[in-house]
Every structure is written in C-alpha cells, then in structure tokens.
XYZ file of C-alpha atoms in Angstrom:
731
model
C -64.018 -15.132 193.936
C -67.369 -13.331 195.274
C -68.158 -10.826 198.642
C -69.966 -10.321 201.471
C -70.821 -7.820 203.137
C -71.930 -7.741 206.947
C -71.050 -8.574 210.619
C -69.438 -11.279 212.755
C -72.079 -12.351 215.425
C -70.257 -15.289 217.325
C -67.011 -16.648 217.090
C -67.487 -20.507 216.918
C -63.555 -21.179 217.160
C -60.552 -19.702 217.103
C -56.746 -20.309 216.654
C -54.405 -18.568 218.839
C -51.617 -19.520 216.847
C -53.107 -19.386 213.184
C -55.718 -16.872 213.764
C -58.274 -19.152 212.050
C -61.577 -18.569 212.747
C -64.899 -20.267 212.482
C -68.018 -17.876 213.055
C -71.299 -16.881 212.437
C -71.903 -14.427 210.013
C -74.797 -11.764 209.596
C -75.034 -11.136 205.655
C -76.263 -7.853 204.546
C -75.036 -7.328 201.271
C -73.299 -10.048 198.838
C -72.862 -10.686 195.283
C -72.990 -14.254 195.515
C -76.019 -15.636 193.905
C -76.368 -18.405 196.190
C -75.686 -16.312 199.066
C -78.340 -13.746 198.282
C -81.204 -15.831 199.822
C -79.381 -15.285 202.913
C -79.201 -11.225 203.111
C -80.405 -10.280 206.299
C -79.728 -14.031 208.049
C -76.921 -15.727 209.588
C -74.166 -17.789 207.875
C -71.331 -19.865 208.728
C -67.900 -18.494 207.515
C -64.265 -19.585 208.079
C -60.873 -18.422 207.343
C -57.706 -16.402 208.630
C -58.810 -13.228 210.182
C -56.387 -10.772 212.824
C -58.751 -10.058 215.954
C -62.243 -10.519 214.461
C -64.546 -7.929 216.114
C -68.103 -8.758 216.764
C -70.955 -6.259 215.200
C -68.478 -4.221 213.161
C -68.773 -4.359 209.303
C -66.498 -6.553 207.373
C -66.486 -7.137 203.682
C -65.088 -10.987 203.120
C -63.795 -11.994 199.795
C -63.956 -15.505 199.417
C -66.661 -17.963 197.768
C -69.741 -20.031 199.271
C -69.021 -24.061 199.324
C -70.219 -27.387 200.478
C -68.011 -28.675 203.695
C -67.543 -32.490 203.363
C -68.559 -32.564 206.941
C -69.645 -29.230 208.382
C -72.329 -28.494 205.500
C -72.344 -25.201 203.589
C -69.919 -22.329 204.868
C -68.385 -19.328 203.346
C -64.875 -19.650 203.112
C -62.933 -16.275 203.211
C -59.195 -15.820 201.881
C -58.745 -11.807 202.328
C -61.348 -9.358 204.017
C -61.889 -5.536 204.609
C -63.138 -4.029 208.056
C -65.067 -1.004 207.392
C -64.742 2.306 209.647
C -67.617 2.960 211.349
C -69.210 6.322 209.546
C -72.356 6.675 211.125
C -72.651 8.624 214.830
C -74.431 5.783 216.533
C -71.810 3.283 214.894
C -68.985 5.636 216.160
C -70.838 6.043 219.234
C -70.893 1.708 219.597
C -67.177 1.728 218.170
C -65.416 3.937 221.080
C -67.773 2.322 223.639
C -66.540 -1.389 222.800
C -63.873 -3.287 224.525
C -61.555 -2.538 221.765
C -61.152 0.686 222.452
C -59.100 0.993 225.776
C -59.613 3.935 228.467
C -63.294 4.587 226.841
C -67.107 3.543 227.624
C -70.298 4.618 227.035
C -70.574 8.084 229.042
C -67.233 9.189 227.447
C -68.025 7.831 223.555
C -71.307 9.816 223.679
C -69.146 12.872 224.553
C -66.875 12.425 221.877
C -69.698 12.075 219.482
C -71.611 15.034 220.722
C -68.366 17.226 220.590
C -67.159 16.091 216.822
C -70.265 14.191 215.425
C -69.529 11.747 212.418
C -65.891 13.192 212.255
C -65.104 11.904 215.724
C -62.493 9.338 214.248
C -60.899 11.778 211.978
C -60.605 14.183 214.529
C -58.895 11.634 217.089
C -56.720 10.435 214.330
C -55.660 13.961 213.445
C -54.155 14.854 216.849
C -54.432 13.112 220.406
C -54.999 16.765 221.665
C -58.346 17.080 220.089
C -59.697 14.605 222.698
C -58.658 17.124 225.378
C -61.254 19.017 224.560
C -63.713 16.723 226.139
C -64.532 17.685 229.476
C -62.786 15.232 232.257
C -60.145 14.113 229.635
C -57.298 13.426 231.081
C -53.984 12.744 228.804
C -53.380 9.283 229.872
C -56.974 8.234 228.877
C -56.547 10.587 225.297
C -53.390 8.507 224.792
C -55.322 5.229 224.922
C -58.381 6.039 223.080
C -55.656 7.696 220.386
C -53.686 4.371 219.854
C -56.451 1.933 219.876
C -58.089 3.879 217.020
C -54.997 4.581 215.331
C -54.227 0.485 215.337
C -57.908 -0.413 214.609
C -57.262 1.171 210.737
C -53.234 0.735 210.760
C -53.537 -3.152 210.871
C -55.511 -3.479 207.981
C -53.055 -1.597 205.917
C -50.329 -3.420 207.712
C -51.981 -6.743 206.396
C -52.312 -5.256 202.789
C -48.643 -4.495 202.419
C -47.535 -7.795 203.977
C -49.623 -9.447 201.326
C -48.100 -7.699 198.678
C -44.753 -8.365 199.826
C -45.665 -12.117 199.300
C -46.817 -13.327 202.934
C -50.301 -15.002 203.111
C -52.971 -13.628 205.190
C -52.215 -16.443 207.414
C -48.692 -15.416 207.720
C -49.638 -11.512 208.092
C -51.328 -12.197 211.415
C -48.668 -14.085 212.688
C -46.439 -11.239 212.194
C -48.415 -8.932 213.555
C -48.765 -10.820 216.521
C -45.342 -11.485 217.533
C -43.441 -8.448 215.639
C -45.981 -5.480 215.677
C -43.067 -3.305 217.020
C -40.655 -4.364 214.242
C -43.351 -3.775 211.574
C -41.830 -0.515 209.846
C -38.449 -2.433 209.461
C -40.376 -5.498 208.286
C -41.986 -3.083 205.457
C -38.872 -1.433 204.496
C -36.987 -4.993 203.639
C -35.797 -6.434 206.828
C -37.927 -9.669 206.386
C -35.217 -11.868 208.032
C -36.408 -10.081 211.434
C -39.067 -12.685 210.993
C -36.631 -16.000 211.402
C -38.128 -16.828 214.967
C -41.479 -17.855 213.118
C -40.892 -18.696 209.646
C -38.016 -20.772 208.188
C -35.257 -19.244 206.514
C -35.719 -20.594 203.212
C -39.366 -19.393 202.932
C -38.205 -15.676 204.496
C -35.319 -15.735 201.631
C -37.520 -16.699 198.991
C -40.162 -14.019 199.311
C -37.053 -11.533 199.970
C -35.577 -12.576 196.490
C -39.138 -11.886 194.569
C -39.307 -8.139 195.913
C -35.653 -6.993 196.480
C -32.234 -7.517 195.264
C -31.144 -10.955 195.748
C -27.143 -9.530 195.702
C -28.103 -6.813 198.449
C -25.417 -6.829 201.429
C -28.705 -7.625 203.772
C -29.340 -10.541 202.119
C -25.993 -11.822 201.624
C -25.046 -11.201 205.337
C -27.944 -13.089 206.461
C -27.266 -16.212 203.787
C -23.755 -16.588 205.589
C -24.992 -16.184 208.884
C -27.531 -18.873 208.318
C -25.242 -21.109 206.162
C -22.916 -20.761 209.454
C -25.882 -21.888 211.523
C -26.307 -24.840 209.030
C -22.989 -25.813 208.813
C -23.042 -26.226 213.043
C -26.093 -28.540 212.632
C -24.734 -30.531 210.010
C -21.601 -31.048 211.319
C -21.493 -30.275 215.022
C -18.706 -27.494 215.476
C -18.582 -24.605 216.689
C -16.273 -22.631 213.906
C -15.415 -22.663 210.304
C -12.758 -21.578 207.742
C -13.575 -19.103 205.769
C -13.538 -21.534 202.594
C -16.239 -23.507 204.526
C -18.803 -20.909 204.720
C -18.305 -19.384 201.278
C -19.243 -22.892 199.714
C -21.637 -23.679 202.062
C -23.533 -20.312 201.206
C -22.881 -20.631 197.290
C -24.728 -24.139 197.519
C -27.200 -23.644 199.832
C -28.242 -20.478 198.692
C -26.564 -19.414 195.576
C -24.859 -16.597 197.085
C -22.576 -15.589 193.773
C -20.402 -12.961 195.089
C -16.712 -12.101 194.647
C -14.336 -13.477 197.325
C -13.104 -9.833 198.023
C -16.768 -8.679 198.960
C -17.323 -12.056 200.992
C -14.510 -11.077 202.893
C -15.970 -7.517 203.452
C -19.455 -8.559 204.717
C -17.600 -11.260 207.325
C -15.803 -8.443 208.487
C -18.849 -6.326 208.872
C -20.380 -9.246 210.477
C -17.964 -9.019 212.951
C -18.187 -5.294 213.737
C -21.896 -5.951 214.157
C -21.032 -8.998 216.725
C -22.812 -10.974 214.910
C -19.761 -13.245 214.410
C -16.129 -13.856 215.839
C -12.907 -14.153 213.834
C -9.756 -15.093 215.912
C -6.944 -15.716 213.301
C -8.440 -17.978 210.372
C -11.292 -19.221 212.867
C -14.870 -18.262 212.201
C -17.325 -18.400 215.008
C -21.010 -17.275 215.299
C -20.814 -15.115 218.314
C -23.424 -16.874 220.366
C -20.927 -20.541 220.449
C -18.206 -18.631 220.309
C -19.135 -16.812 223.617
C -21.130 -19.866 224.885
C -18.192 -21.949 224.756
C -16.031 -19.246 226.500
C -18.628 -19.008 229.122
C -18.849 -22.104 229.755
C -15.224 -22.553 230.412
C -15.439 -19.571 233.020
C -18.587 -20.986 234.794
C -16.690 -24.788 235.063
C -13.641 -23.186 236.226
C -15.467 -21.168 239.041
C -16.928 -24.048 239.869
C -13.844 -26.384 240.234
C -11.969 -23.412 242.176
C -14.768 -22.620 244.538
C -13.492 -24.676 248.197
C -14.440 -27.961 248.453
C -15.984 -29.965 251.626
C -14.041 -33.491 252.358
C -15.657 -36.414 253.547
C -14.028 -37.892 256.598
C -13.803 -41.711 256.508
C -15.075 -42.130 253.024
C -13.666 -45.331 252.972
C -15.412 -46.855 255.989
C -18.687 -45.217 254.490
C -18.333 -46.536 251.251
C -17.958 -49.974 253.084
C -21.203 -49.418 255.124
C -23.108 -48.835 251.830
C -21.614 -52.059 250.837
C -22.802 -54.073 253.537
C -26.336 -52.515 253.464
C -26.589 -53.435 249.857
C -24.950 -56.642 249.822
C -22.759 -55.624 246.995
C -19.331 -54.947 246.556
C -17.567 -52.304 244.542
C -14.427 -52.731 242.285
C -11.635 -50.448 242.748
C -12.903 -48.314 239.806
C -16.333 -47.711 241.046
C -14.955 -46.816 244.210
C -12.510 -44.201 242.965
C -15.682 -42.859 241.036
C -17.519 -42.264 244.055
C -14.675 -40.894 246.232
C -13.994 -38.775 243.632
C -17.605 -37.335 243.355
C -17.912 -36.845 246.900
C -14.520 -35.235 247.317
C -14.202 -32.648 244.556
C -16.458 -29.864 243.100
C -16.678 -31.113 239.692
C -16.263 -35.153 238.739
C -16.758 -36.983 235.384
C -17.455 -40.228 235.442
C -17.815 -42.281 231.835
C -18.110 -45.485 231.075
C -20.428 -48.225 228.757
C -23.114 -50.386 229.707
C -22.758 -53.014 232.411
C -19.904 -50.717 234.099
C -22.058 -49.954 236.933
C -22.863 -46.196 236.395
C -26.170 -46.602 238.061
C -25.003 -48.015 241.176
C -22.346 -45.383 241.362
C -24.797 -43.093 241.260
C -26.935 -44.475 243.714
C -23.964 -44.489 246.469
C -23.066 -40.991 245.502
C -26.692 -39.863 246.315
C -27.185 -41.982 249.052
C -23.478 -40.748 251.119
C -24.220 -37.040 250.348
C -27.846 -37.371 252.298
C -26.040 -39.005 254.904
C -23.510 -36.916 255.452
C -25.218 -33.708 255.194
C -28.254 -35.093 257.460
C -30.517 -34.211 254.955
C -34.325 -34.975 255.583
C -36.646 -35.100 252.983
C -37.661 -31.753 252.313
C -33.867 -30.936 252.142
C -33.382 -33.402 249.945
C -36.020 -32.211 247.076
C -34.150 -28.810 247.499
C -30.307 -29.799 247.494
C -30.238 -33.048 245.357
C -31.005 -32.276 241.930
C -30.771 -35.517 239.268
C -30.761 -34.510 235.586
C -30.910 -36.069 232.014
C -31.548 -34.391 228.664
C -34.318 -36.627 227.767
C -37.727 -37.654 229.431
C -36.812 -41.261 229.207
C -33.232 -41.026 230.446
C -34.604 -39.000 233.414
C -37.386 -41.312 234.291
C -34.626 -44.221 234.457
C -32.663 -41.964 236.578
C -35.689 -41.769 238.836
C -36.247 -45.308 238.932
C -33.040 -46.510 239.479
C -32.244 -43.843 242.148
C -35.762 -43.470 243.906
C -35.540 -39.899 243.740
C -37.408 -37.183 241.535
C -35.198 -36.852 238.319
C -35.944 -34.379 235.318
C -35.049 -33.299 231.896
C -32.747 -30.379 231.868
C -35.295 -28.381 230.445
C -38.107 -28.892 232.762
C -35.936 -28.246 235.734
C -34.747 -24.965 234.064
C -38.294 -23.982 233.159
C -38.028 -23.703 229.578
C -40.642 -21.133 227.849
C -41.203 -22.257 224.409
C -42.471 -19.043 222.705
C -39.187 -16.700 224.293
C -36.792 -19.758 223.692
C -35.487 -19.403 226.977
C -35.485 -20.255 230.632
C -36.764 -18.974 233.634
C -33.650 -20.125 235.871
C -30.308 -18.500 234.965
C -27.745 -16.065 235.587
C -30.404 -13.900 237.592
C -32.362 -16.546 238.994
C -30.240 -19.810 240.236
C -31.228 -22.824 241.173
C -30.940 -24.047 244.953
C -29.388 -27.246 244.195
C -26.120 -28.214 246.274
C -26.004 -31.648 244.331
C -26.261 -32.102 240.996
C -25.868 -35.262 238.919
C -26.517 -34.788 235.266
C -26.603 -38.294 233.120
C -26.274 -38.826 229.655
C -24.084 -35.894 229.116
C -22.414 -36.806 225.957
C -26.226 -35.781 224.499
C -25.683 -32.236 226.031
C -24.442 -29.740 223.556
C -22.294 -26.676 223.874
C -25.775 -23.854 224.154
C -27.648 -26.256 226.372
C -24.656 -26.856 228.781
C -24.326 -23.141 228.820
C -27.980 -23.081 230.031
C -27.564 -25.138 233.109
C -24.159 -23.613 234.102
C -25.941 -20.441 234.264
C -28.667 -21.579 236.572
C -26.040 -23.268 239.192
C -23.949 -21.631 241.984
C -20.608 -21.692 242.044
C -20.323 -23.840 245.183
C -22.110 -26.792 243.811
C -20.885 -30.126 243.557
C -21.479 -31.190 239.938
C -21.087 -34.913 238.797
C -21.273 -35.238 235.182
C -21.925 -39.207 233.984
C -21.878 -40.460 230.170
C -20.176 -42.613 227.886
C -18.093 -40.774 225.313
C -18.410 -43.629 222.885
C -22.016 -42.941 222.394
C -22.915 -40.590 219.717
C -22.294 -36.804 220.144
C -25.078 -34.383 220.641
C -27.300 -33.240 217.775
C -26.538 -29.878 218.327
C -22.850 -28.366 218.027
C -19.969 -29.046 220.431
C -18.372 -31.940 221.846
C -19.004 -30.964 225.350
C -18.072 -34.562 227.610
C -15.073 -35.748 225.149
C -13.495 -32.088 225.535
C -13.519 -31.787 229.493
C -12.356 -34.926 229.412
C -9.476 -34.268 226.931
C -8.840 -31.067 228.472
C -7.075 -33.183 231.485
C -8.204 -30.245 234.021
C -11.101 -32.269 235.647
C -11.505 -35.264 238.076
C -12.066 -37.723 235.535
C -13.262 -41.572 236.597
C -13.526 -43.697 233.445
C -15.151 -47.088 233.876
C -14.129 -50.289 231.972
C -14.823 -53.631 234.177
C -18.131 -54.992 232.735
C -20.188 -57.172 234.846
C -22.008 -60.280 233.700
C -25.339 -60.544 234.412
C -25.488 -64.345 233.053
C -22.181 -66.556 232.459
C -23.495 -66.551 228.443
C -24.493 -62.650 228.596
C -22.569 -60.804 225.794
C -24.255 -57.297 225.052
C -21.893 -55.361 227.058
C -18.937 -57.431 225.996
C -20.157 -56.975 222.304
C -20.691 -53.129 223.019
C -17.081 -52.972 224.337
C -15.407 -54.772 221.294
C -17.486 -52.491 218.902
C -15.958 -49.537 220.913
C -12.473 -50.824 220.342
C -13.069 -52.031 216.901
C -12.076 -55.615 217.771
C -14.612 -58.127 216.509
C -13.906 -61.453 215.757
C -16.616 -64.573 214.814
C -18.350 -64.655 218.312
C -20.752 -62.222 217.121
C -22.426 -64.686 215.292
C -23.060 -67.212 218.444
C -26.339 -67.150 220.014
C -26.430 -66.022 223.979
C -28.591 -65.776 226.285
C -29.170 -62.266 225.799
C -28.256 -62.063 222.185
C -28.580 -63.623 218.776
C -27.595 -62.824 214.976
C -30.092 -63.957 212.457
C -28.523 -63.636 209.183
C -30.655 -62.383 206.212
C -29.837 -60.431 202.824
C -31.240 -57.230 202.478
C -34.113 -58.595 200.844
C -35.019 -61.058 203.587
C -34.872 -58.277 206.469
C -38.375 -56.832 206.785
C -39.746 -60.828 206.807
C -37.236 -61.910 209.729
C -38.018 -58.546 211.448
C -41.619 -59.439 211.633
C -41.230 -62.846 212.078
C -39.420 -62.369 215.052
C -41.681 -59.446 215.891
C -44.802 -62.030 215.738
C -42.506 -64.880 217.890
C -41.917 -62.473 220.587
C -45.375 -61.360 220.738
C -46.310 -65.038 221.098
C -44.007 -64.871 224.479
C -45.697 -61.797 225.967
C -43.119 -59.037 224.801
C -45.442 -56.261 223.410
C -44.543 -53.359 221.502
C -43.958 -51.529 225.058
C -41.111 -53.751 225.910
C -39.821 -54.537 222.304
C -37.627 -51.623 220.434
C -36.971 -51.839 216.849
C -33.973 -49.547 216.050
C -32.688 -48.578 212.461
C -29.998 -46.375 211.171
C -32.001 -44.338 208.364
C -35.937 -43.403 207.670
C -35.519 -43.816 203.899
C -35.404 -47.302 201.913
C -36.796 -50.893 201.908
C -35.669 -51.368 205.444
C -36.157 -47.857 206.926
C -37.963 -46.520 209.527
C -40.681 -45.248 207.292
C -41.513 -48.771 205.868
C -40.773 -50.397 208.898
C -43.257 -48.681 211.064
C -45.990 -49.253 207.906
C -45.474 -52.831 208.223
C -44.909 -53.259 212.050
C -48.350 -51.433 212.891
C -50.295 -54.005 210.793
C -48.969 -56.171 213.477
C -49.146 -54.282 216.390
C -52.087 -52.329 215.685
C -53.912 -53.381 212.428
C -57.074 -51.606 211.176
C -60.164 -52.061 213.254
C -63.363 -51.066 213.215
C -63.602 -49.980 216.417
C -60.495 -47.876 216.966
C -60.744 -44.367 215.485
C -58.134 -43.415 212.944
C -56.612 -40.193 211.348
C -54.504 -39.612 208.036
C -51.617 -37.062 207.849
C -50.043 -37.084 205.040
C -49.353 -40.216 204.173
C -49.230 -41.721 207.423
C -52.359 -43.444 209.342
C -52.337 -42.687 213.004
C -55.066 -45.384 214.820
C -56.117 -45.263 218.283
C -53.564 -47.544 220.513
C -50.566 -46.362 217.970
C -47.342 -46.143 219.567
C -45.704 -42.824 218.668
C -42.889 -40.539 219.049
C -42.706 -37.417 219.989
C -39.975 -34.950 217.617
C -40.210 -31.213 219.243
C -39.722 -30.361 222.837
C -43.033 -28.510 224.025
C -42.817 -27.067 227.346
C -46.512 -26.249 227.470
C -47.710 -29.955 227.598
C -44.261 -31.164 229.154
C -43.218 -33.457 226.385
C -39.829 -33.596 225.061
C -38.266 -34.448 221.806
C -37.591 -38.419 222.162
C -40.570 -39.281 224.394
C -42.619 -41.978 223.500
C -46.202 -42.385 223.874
C -49.316 -44.290 223.004
C -52.385 -42.730 221.315
C -55.523 -43.066 224.070
C -58.372 -41.445 221.544
C -58.954 -39.984 218.413
C -62.489 -37.658 218.248
C -63.963 -34.155 218.195
C -63.990 -31.688 221.061
C -66.748 -29.568 221.839
C -65.911 -27.182 219.309
C -65.983 -29.659 216.833
C -62.194 -29.906 215.926
C -60.410 -33.371 215.718
C -58.425 -33.708 218.942
C -55.930 -36.861 219.229
C -55.317 -37.817 223.218
C -51.657 -39.045 223.504
C -50.337 -40.607 226.858
C -46.755 -39.959 227.742
C -45.837 -42.390 230.967
C -49.066 -40.574 232.735
C -48.787 -37.276 231.086
C -51.660 -36.922 228.804
C -51.194 -34.469 225.937
C -53.985 -33.256 223.408
C -53.185 -32.904 220.062
C -55.085 -30.954 216.879
C -54.473 -32.267 213.459
C -52.157 -29.890 212.606
C -49.961 -31.047 215.702
C -49.560 -34.176 213.886
C -46.410 -32.796 212.416
C -44.689 -33.186 215.684
C -45.436 -36.952 216.396
C -44.397 -40.024 214.318
C -44.608 -43.981 214.695
C -42.364 -45.207 217.494
C -42.673 -49.125 216.726
C -39.307 -48.388 214.682
C -37.099 -45.365 215.355
C -33.844 -44.240 214.510
C -30.664 -45.191 217.053
C -30.013 -41.102 217.222
C -33.337 -40.765 218.742
C -32.968 -43.974 221.216
C -30.042 -41.721 222.716
C -30.657 -41.284 226.607
C -33.240 -44.877 226.348
C -33.045 -47.922 227.434
C -35.290 -51.006 226.179
C -35.968 -54.498 227.393
C -35.917 -56.077 223.856
C -34.038 -54.852 220.778
C -34.249 -55.511 217.502
C -31.629 -53.959 215.077
C -31.787 -54.580 211.208
C -28.322 -54.053 209.772
C -27.844 -54.225 206.124
C -25.311 -52.612 203.075
C -27.837 -50.225 201.851
C -27.524 -48.533 205.215
C -23.524 -47.995 204.155
C -24.053 -44.384 204.433
C -25.118 -44.225 208.248
C -23.182 -47.511 209.337
C -19.945 -46.713 211.759
C -18.849 -47.520 215.141
C -20.562 -44.781 217.123
C -23.739 -45.274 215.621
C -23.587 -49.076 216.134
C -22.486 -49.028 219.564
C -25.282 -46.671 220.586
C -27.643 -48.747 218.925
C -26.122 -52.083 220.695
C -26.067 -50.166 224.208
C -29.611 -49.297 224.417
C -30.864 -53.149 224.912
C -30.987 -53.975 228.382
C -32.171 -58.223 228.692
C -31.901 -59.063 224.859
C -30.516 -57.725 221.325
C -31.278 -59.612 218.038
C -29.764 -58.136 215.011
C -31.285 -59.239 212.066
C -29.288 -58.784 208.496
C -25.745 -58.909 206.858
C -22.407 -60.039 209.024
C -20.337 -58.367 206.425
C -22.279 -54.980 206.798
C -21.927 -55.304 210.578
C -18.141 -55.798 210.515
C -17.500 -53.222 208.010
C -19.710 -50.472 209.783
C -17.496 -51.207 212.947
C -14.110 -50.581 211.422
C -15.502 -47.473 209.991
C -14.951 -44.988 212.150
C -16.076 -42.277 210.357
C -17.472 -39.502 212.015
C -17.091 -35.841 210.797
C -14.461 -34.234 212.977
C -15.997 -31.223 215.420
C -14.273 -28.148 215.146
C -14.693 -26.615 218.852
C -12.690 -24.198 221.331
C -13.782 -25.198 224.672
C -10.395 -27.114 225.426
C -8.646 -23.836 224.846
C -10.833 -21.767 226.588
C -10.643 -24.283 229.869
C -6.922 -24.162 229.336
C -6.739 -20.246 229.412
C -9.205 -19.947 232.744
C -7.338 -22.266 234.728
C -3.896 -21.092 233.627
C -4.768 -17.331 233.798
C-alpha cells in the first residue's frame, strides 16, 4: 500500500448514503513510483471519506490502478486529514465554509492575535476567542465547535476502525449517530441496530468485548424475540421459546437463573412486558393494548343513522341495473349504520360492488362535492397494486396506508399520527388481512374517534407478514359489526375459480378440480416436466396475445428446480431474450435487461414505490456523473436506481404467492409439486388460486395439490388483542 499527499480540488461524485467519492486530487508528495510523474499535477482518486474538504491537505493510503472503464485512478482505503499549520493556511481554514461563524475578517483577526498557535488556543478554551475585538459568545461557540469537530471526526473514525468497522461503516455512524459516539466507543454497539444488521454488530462486538456480557445477553434476547415475532407472527412468547431461540440463533449459553434475571432486568428497563407466563416485546404489547383502546373509542362514538336506507339501496340497484343479495345488503347497511364494520369474503362474493355502494351512498347522504370527497373519503390498502385496484373499481383516489400517512423512511415514522390527524370521515381499508399490528396501530393513531371505519378483507388468505392476527382477532372478539360474504356469483355457467377457492377453504375437494373449464385448467405433470409445461403454456399464451403484463406465474418457493429463481431465469429467455439492442447489467447472479418485468422488495417512500409493486425496466445507461442508472416504470411512476439499489428488486415473471397478496392478475399460472411440500398448505393454495381474475392454470401433480389442501398447517399465532378488546369493552 502506498500513499499520496495533497489536496482535493473538485468532487466529481459523492454518495450521501455511503460517503463514497470520486474526485480530482492535486498530488504534492507520494511514495508510489507510478504516481511520482504526477507530483504537482491532478489525478483521479476514489474511496470513502466523510466530508472531504477542498483545498486542505490530506494523506490518502491506497494504490494506483487501472480501472476497466475509467482508466488509471488512485483508490484509497484510509486517509488522514492534516491540520493547517502555517498562518496563511489557518486563515484559509477559519474563513472556509466549514468553520461556522467565521469569515475572512474575523479569521485574520484571530491569526493576528494568536499567530500559528491560533487553532491550539481555540481548542484549549473557547473563552480565548472572546479576546478578539467584536467577538460574541454565540459566534465564539460556533467557531470553537467547528474547529474541535474537524479533529475529533478523524480520531473517531480511527477508533471505530480499530473496533472492527470499515471506513464506509464509520462514515455512516458519524452521519447518523454523532450524538451517541461516546456510548458507541465505550462498547454499546447495539445502538447501531437502525443502520446495520444485528448479526454484523453482534459479530464485531464478540471480537472486541465479552460475549457473555450482560449488555450482549440482553440484546440477543431482545433480537431473538423480534425474530420469533417475524418468523411466527406472534406478539408474545413463553420463556422456553425465547431461551431456545437465543441459544440457536446467537449461541447464547447462560444458566437459566441468569437468563431469568436478564428477563427481569429487561422488564424493569421497559424493553419487555411480562404478564403471568407470557413475554412480550414492549412495542407489540403496547400496540395491541392501544389498538384495542382506539377501536373501542371509535366504536363507542355516537353514530349517525341513515334514514330510509333500504330505499336508497334500491335506488342504487336501479341505477346500476344490479340486485344485491341479502348478505350484501346487510353488509352495506351495517357499514353505513355503525362506526366500525368488518366485511369478509372470498373471490366472487362482491366485496368491490359493496364498497362502491357504501361510497356512493355516503357521498349522496352527506351531499359531498368533489373537494369534500377528497377530504372526507379515504380509500386505503396495504399494497400499491391493491390500492390501484380499489381506485379503478370506485373511480375515486385510493392510496397505500404508508403513502397516505406519509411514511418517512429514514426515521421510520409517519407524518400523520396522534398529534396530526387525517381529516377523513369515512375510511375504507381493503385487504385488511395483510395488516399487522404495527401498521394497524399507526393507522388508528392518525384517525379521529368520530370516523366511520370499514375493514374489508378475506380471513382465509395468508395472514400478515409482520406480527399479529388483526383481522381474525377483531372478528373472533365478537365485539364489532361483522358481515361475512359466502354467496359466489358465477361469471359464466362454466366458471370455476371462485368455487375452487371455496372448496379449498372448506377442504372439500373432489376430482372436479381436474376438469377443464372456461376459466380453469389443470395440466398434469411430474416435477421433472413442470418447467417444460410452463414454458409451453407461456408460449401458447403469447401466441394468443397474452403477454407478461397480463400473465403472472405464482410459485410457493424461491429455491429448487421449479422455484422462483429458476423460473425467472427461464422465463426471461422467453419474454425478454438477449438482444444487442437492449442494454443489460449483471448484479450478483442475475442479469437485468431493458424491458424486464421486475418486483420491488422493500418500501421506498422517497420514490413512492412499495414492497410488492411490479414495474418494467425502461433503460439502463450512464448518467451525467458516469454512474450506472436504471430507470424503472411502476405504473407511470418512473424511479431511478443505481447499481447498488438493485438489491431492492428482483425479476417478476414469477413471484411467490406471499408477494402476490393484495394483487389480482388477469391470467395466473401456478406450478404445484411434491418438492414444494414444506410450503404446500391450505391458506397458501387458497391465496394463489384467488389471485386469478380471468383464468387459472395449475401445472403439476394432483396428489401434491390435494395433500396441500388438506394440510391446514399454519403456525398458531399467539396474540393478546382479543383480551385487550374484551377488557376495553367491559371496563
């Protein structure tokens, strides 16, 4: 490793997230033979550096090498910033934008007074600056803090690197946790859980500190409870569950008496809540308790009745030329007569039609104009695709919950909440089965008590990814108006999809599922033939004008011969084959190509794109800074990605059934085989089948399909929402 000494003269590129820079650097001194010809000349350099300051002296350590695209560059892996020593350099430094409260005149006064000892005098005592004529205490404090921070950051970075963090990590830590640096350097690395994965922090901690320290043991217990919650969906656990998880996940090997002591400590520290033999993370305990309280307040508020509701429903029927059945009329009546109503039904039961009637009757009854509607009527769903479907069906604006509440990604909080309520008077939430306890808590915090809240969903679908069983618990509490929908409307005499979904739900399946229908086909194939049959089916669909935008392949698992990864690799060759006219980029073992169908994997509020959104790659190229840029169109929302951002997407020709929740697709193709056995269970198959709108083709093994239907496996979620609701309503 060599060094170069000199000054940054121009920043060509700087990443706010990683502090990676590409810059021009004027070399004054070096021990690198290849760089010596460039002494007193400018070269390109790149590396990670916090707050690079132009025209100040740095020593960069690294190597001079030829970049495959950008010719020779000096890549540095560490650096030292040189404090100005000459009087002219000190004046320049104090007068620079990096020293707050100072300027040319004040800088010269300070140096005239203290000479080349000026920076030492400032660091020694802020009061020394008060000797300068015209200096105020406020201005002196600003100058003092700027000078001290200049040196402190370099020392902090060095200390963090000694602990085990990289230069890039250290830069992130300083950017987000500057106020916590003392605690971090004293060993509390777990403060950094919001910017690094727990395992990374824990691995670094174990290399430097005692692996059995109380701090680590308690942090591992908390993390084990968190992982249990997301793996199993429960909001509380028993002591034995937590002990086993901590032992397996983090090799925590402590005696049971000490483990119990740490649990008691965590309870005293308000990190967990212990009720009898149930152990909760405080976050989930409080959220369940608060959700129960807020729902009670909504349900208990005075409710405005709609006069002659039966007659008004009849008027809607005449306008639509459509007759509601008794179940649907009951649901509409409940929704308009109560503050809180739950409507649940499978495909084909008319949930969308009911939502339309509720909205139209509410608008008519309250005589809302177009502006009033935007303020008073709020249509929500957990996913982007579900909200778009709701908007199309009602011809009114609809939004994801995250977007409506204005989620801030960096702070992981919402703009709307307890102190800033939404003005909406009617709130309808579709696909409520997908909502976990934390999202329900955030939504209710943003609603007024006098709101009319209607929760619509399908309790037989897969539960939320996050902890809780909100919709099911609300129904099982038997405390709210509940309208179940069971009657299915046929789209044609030979339609089958909604009836198959119902048969799966009831685990009442016979050989009818093998018969071909107008909207359904089961193609028998063993698992070695499935890929071939899928490819043939896709090619046939393309010949009929059904492209990847109208067709969706759903599978239970990512891995295996018929898993998502392999399916997407093969489907890309059909839908979007290699083409010299299409730019492409490799990321990991995947190749992304212009016109590829892709799936967003994480919420990104800055770009208004959310987990589960499906888009198409428009272009791959270089931006003005020479960085790779990928433009992706998510239903008209154009989002720009750098290469490093590709970890947030994947191909979407085939997606998991879990990721399909909240979506509907015109045509669905679903492989089923015995190698999926771990994931073949009733609710998963029900969810996959119920995603199909016009046609469903299942390819695979009939026995695997029927066994999956009979498998009622679903980890039994442990929640306390019903208990909290019962307490609120009976208190």
